[in-house]
Amino acid sequence: MIEILKPIFRGPLATYGQGLACSEAQPPGTIRLQELLGTTDALETLLYRQADFLGTGDLRPVASAWMLQYTALLVPPVAVAATVLGHVFPVGYRDAAVDIDGRGLPRRIIVPHSGRSAVGQNTACRYATLFAAHLTPWSSACHRPPACPARSYGAA
């Protein structure tokens, strides 16, 4: 957990702050978000690893569950920092990496440094990196075929 978050995410809340970690070097088992989102193959390979573990070939529920896990790691510490502490973490897709477990699930989001103070900046400025430079590229990547094929409801 990043030091600035420790006073807020104590005791049973600690698990919500541990989804974001700081490391200047990319730890083993991580993949840079820019690499993951840069091609359909990287994201699809990751989703198939999780699908194999779950025993399914359908990537739609796998992608949904994966993204739910991912956002549960990312949003609580970033939102608390932006809202309560007036702090912005470098979570843009060009800066961050994701730590992946052996099953293909995200364990932590890794940022290269502890960010910067944004005290006095408006809400849009404090959340811009999260929405514009992180979640928007994720959304675009997830809607790029064939990683998440459209559901077929039968012949027309």
Short mmCIF file of C-alpha atoms in Angstrom, two decimals:
data_model
loop_
_atom_site.label_atom_id
_atom_site.label_comp_id
_atom_site.label_asym_id
_atom_site.label_seq_id
_atom_site.Cartn_x
_atom_site.Cartn_y
_atom_site.Cartn_z
CA MET A 1 0.00 0.00 0.00
CA ILE A 2 1.21 3.49 -0.78
CA GLU A 3 2.23 5.38 2.34
CA ILE A 4 -0.23 8.28 1.97
CA LEU A 5 -3.14 5.81 2.02
CA LYS A 6 -2.18 3.96 5.23
CA PRO A 7 -3.97 6.30 7.69
CA ILE A 8 -7.26 5.83 5.82
CA PHE A 9 -7.12 2.14 4.89
CA ARG A 10 -6.49 0.61 8.33
CA GLY A 11 -7.72 -2.64 9.84
CA PRO A 12 -10.50 -4.25 7.82
CA LEU A 13 -10.31 -1.45 5.23
CA ALA A 14 -6.65 -2.23 4.43
CA THR A 15 -7.63 -4.63 1.68
CA TYR A 16 -9.18 -1.71 -0.27
CA GLY A 17 -5.96 0.29 -0.20
CA GLN A 18 -3.65 -2.57 -1.11
CA GLY A 19 -4.79 -2.68 -4.73
CA LEU A 20 -2.43 0.17 -5.61
CA ALA A 21 1.32 -0.08 -5.05
CA CYS A 22 4.33 2.01 -5.95
CA SER A 23 7.49 0.67 -7.58
CA GLU A 24 9.97 2.52 -9.78
CA ALA A 25 11.04 -0.75 -11.41
CA GLN A 26 8.48 -3.04 -12.97
CA PRO A 27 8.20 -6.07 -10.65
CA PRO A 28 8.22 -9.61 -12.10
CA GLY A 29 4.75 -10.82 -13.09
CA THR A 30 3.56 -7.39 -14.15
CA ILE A 31 2.59 -6.15 -17.56
CA ARG A 32 2.57 -2.49 -18.53
CA LEU A 33 -0.92 -1.26 -19.31
CA GLN A 34 0.32 0.34 -22.50
CA GLU A 35 1.44 -3.11 -23.67
CA LEU A 36 -1.73 -4.82 -22.48
CA LEU A 37 -4.02 -2.30 -24.17
CA GLY A 38 -1.84 -1.81 -27.23
CA THR A 39 -2.92 -4.96 -29.03
CA THR A 40 -5.91 -7.24 -28.98
CA ASP A 41 -3.57 -10.23 -28.60
CA ALA A 42 -2.16 -9.23 -25.20
CA LEU A 43 -5.56 -8.69 -23.59
CA GLU A 44 -7.06 -11.74 -25.29
CA THR A 45 -4.18 -13.96 -24.14
CA LEU A 46 -4.68 -12.80 -20.57
CA LEU A 47 -8.43 -13.42 -20.71
CA TYR A 48 -7.92 -16.89 -22.21
CA ARG A 49 -5.54 -17.74 -19.35
CA GLN A 50 -8.31 -16.92 -16.89
CA ALA A 51 -10.90 -18.71 -19.04
CA ASP A 52 -8.74 -21.86 -19.09
CA PHE A 53 -8.48 -21.74 -15.31
CA LEU A 54 -12.28 -21.43 -15.06
CA GLY A 55 -12.90 -24.12 -17.67
CA THR A 56 -14.79 -21.97 -20.17
CA GLY A 57 -14.17 -20.78 -23.71
CA ASP A 58 -16.60 -17.86 -23.46
CA LEU A 59 -14.64 -14.68 -22.88
CA ARG A 60 -17.65 -12.46 -22.14
CA PRO A 61 -18.20 -13.49 -18.50
CA VAL A 62 -14.44 -13.81 -18.01
CA ALA A 63 -13.86 -10.25 -19.26
CA SER A 64 -16.66 -8.94 -17.05
CA ALA A 65 -15.35 -10.68 -13.93
CA TRP A 66 -11.77 -9.66 -14.73
CA MET A 67 -12.73 -6.01 -15.14
CA LEU A 68 -14.75 -6.08 -11.92
CA GLN A 69 -11.70 -7.40 -10.04
CA TYR A 70 -9.48 -4.84 -11.73
CA THR A 71 -11.67 -1.84 -10.91
CA ALA A 72 -12.06 -3.06 -7.32
CA LEU A 73 -8.27 -2.80 -7.02
CA LEU A 74 -7.96 0.54 -8.80
CA VAL A 75 -10.89 2.74 -7.87
CA PRO A 76 -10.97 2.74 -4.03
CA PRO A 77 -7.42 4.01 -3.44
CA VAL A 78 -7.48 6.42 -6.39
CA ALA A 79 -10.91 7.84 -5.48
CA VAL A 80 -10.04 8.24 -1.79
CA ALA A 81 -6.77 9.95 -2.68
CA ALA A 82 -8.48 12.33 -5.10
CA THR A 83 -11.51 13.08 -2.94
CA VAL A 84 -10.29 12.95 0.65
CA LEU A 85 -6.58 13.70 0.36
CA GLY A 86 -6.51 15.94 -2.73
CA HIS A 87 -3.86 13.67 -4.21
CA VAL A 88 -3.40 12.28 -7.72
CA PHE A 89 -1.64 9.00 -8.49
CA PRO A 90 0.05 8.39 -11.87
CA VAL A 91 -2.48 5.79 -13.03
CA GLY A 92 -2.50 6.74 -16.70
CA TYR A 93 -2.19 3.71 -18.96
CA ARG A 94 1.25 4.88 -20.14
CA ASP A 95 2.53 4.99 -16.54
CA ALA A 96 0.92 2.09 -14.72
CA ALA A 97 1.32 -1.67 -14.83
CA VAL A 98 -0.80 -4.53 -13.55
CA ASP A 99 0.48 -7.39 -11.43
CA ILE A 100 -1.06 -10.64 -12.72
CA ASP A 101 -1.34 -13.90 -10.77
CA GLY A 102 -0.85 -17.37 -12.25
CA ARG A 103 -4.53 -17.67 -13.14
CA GLY A 104 -4.50 -14.44 -15.11
CA LEU A 105 -6.26 -12.29 -12.50
CA PRO A 106 -5.05 -8.83 -11.50
CA ARG A 107 -3.46 -8.62 -8.02
CA ARG A 108 -2.33 -5.00 -7.87
CA ILE A 109 -1.97 -1.91 -9.98
CA ILE A 110 1.64 -0.67 -9.93
CA VAL A 111 2.46 3.02 -10.38
CA PRO A 112 6.01 4.35 -10.86
CA HIS A 113 5.89 6.95 -8.06
CA SER A 114 3.60 8.14 -5.28
CA GLY A 115 1.95 10.89 -7.29
CA ARG A 116 1.41 14.55 -6.51
CA SER A 117 -0.70 16.84 -4.39
CA ALA A 118 -3.76 18.28 -6.10
CA VAL A 119 -5.09 20.22 -3.13
CA GLY A 120 -7.08 23.17 -4.39
CA GLN A 121 -7.70 21.69 -7.83
CA ASN A 122 -11.26 21.00 -8.87
CA THR A 123 -12.73 17.51 -8.95
CA ALA A 124 -12.39 17.16 -12.72
CA CYS A 125 -8.63 17.80 -12.48
CA ARG A 126 -8.18 15.33 -9.62
CA TYR A 127 -10.03 12.57 -11.51
CA ALA A 128 -8.77 13.31 -15.04
CA THR A 129 -5.97 10.75 -14.96
CA LEU A 130 -8.29 8.00 -13.73
CA PHE A 131 -11.02 8.62 -16.28
CA ALA A 132 -9.32 10.08 -19.35
CA ALA A 133 -5.93 8.35 -19.18
CA HIS A 134 -6.93 5.02 -17.63
CA LEU A 135 -10.57 3.94 -17.80
CA THR A 136 -11.26 5.41 -21.25
CA PRO A 137 -8.38 3.48 -22.89
CA TRP A 138 -9.53 0.33 -21.04
CA SER A 139 -13.04 0.74 -22.34
CA SER A 140 -11.77 1.21 -25.88
CA ALA A 141 -9.59 -1.90 -25.64
CA CYS A 142 -12.42 -4.03 -24.25
CA HIS A 143 -14.70 -3.08 -27.11
CA ARG A 144 -12.11 -3.96 -29.73
CA PRO A 145 -12.89 -7.33 -31.34
CA PRO A 146 -12.20 -10.19 -30.89
CA ALA A 147 -11.36 -9.95 -27.17
CA CYS A 148 -15.01 -9.68 -26.25
CA PRO A 149 -17.20 -11.17 -28.99
CA ALA A 150 -20.78 -10.02 -29.23
CA ARG A 151 -23.39 -12.41 -27.92
CA SER A 152 -25.28 -14.37 -30.56
CA TYR A 153 -29.01 -14.73 -29.97
CA GLY A 154 -29.65 -17.16 -32.78
CA ALA A 155 -30.20 -16.92 -36.49
CA ALA A 156 -31.97 -13.89 -37.92
#
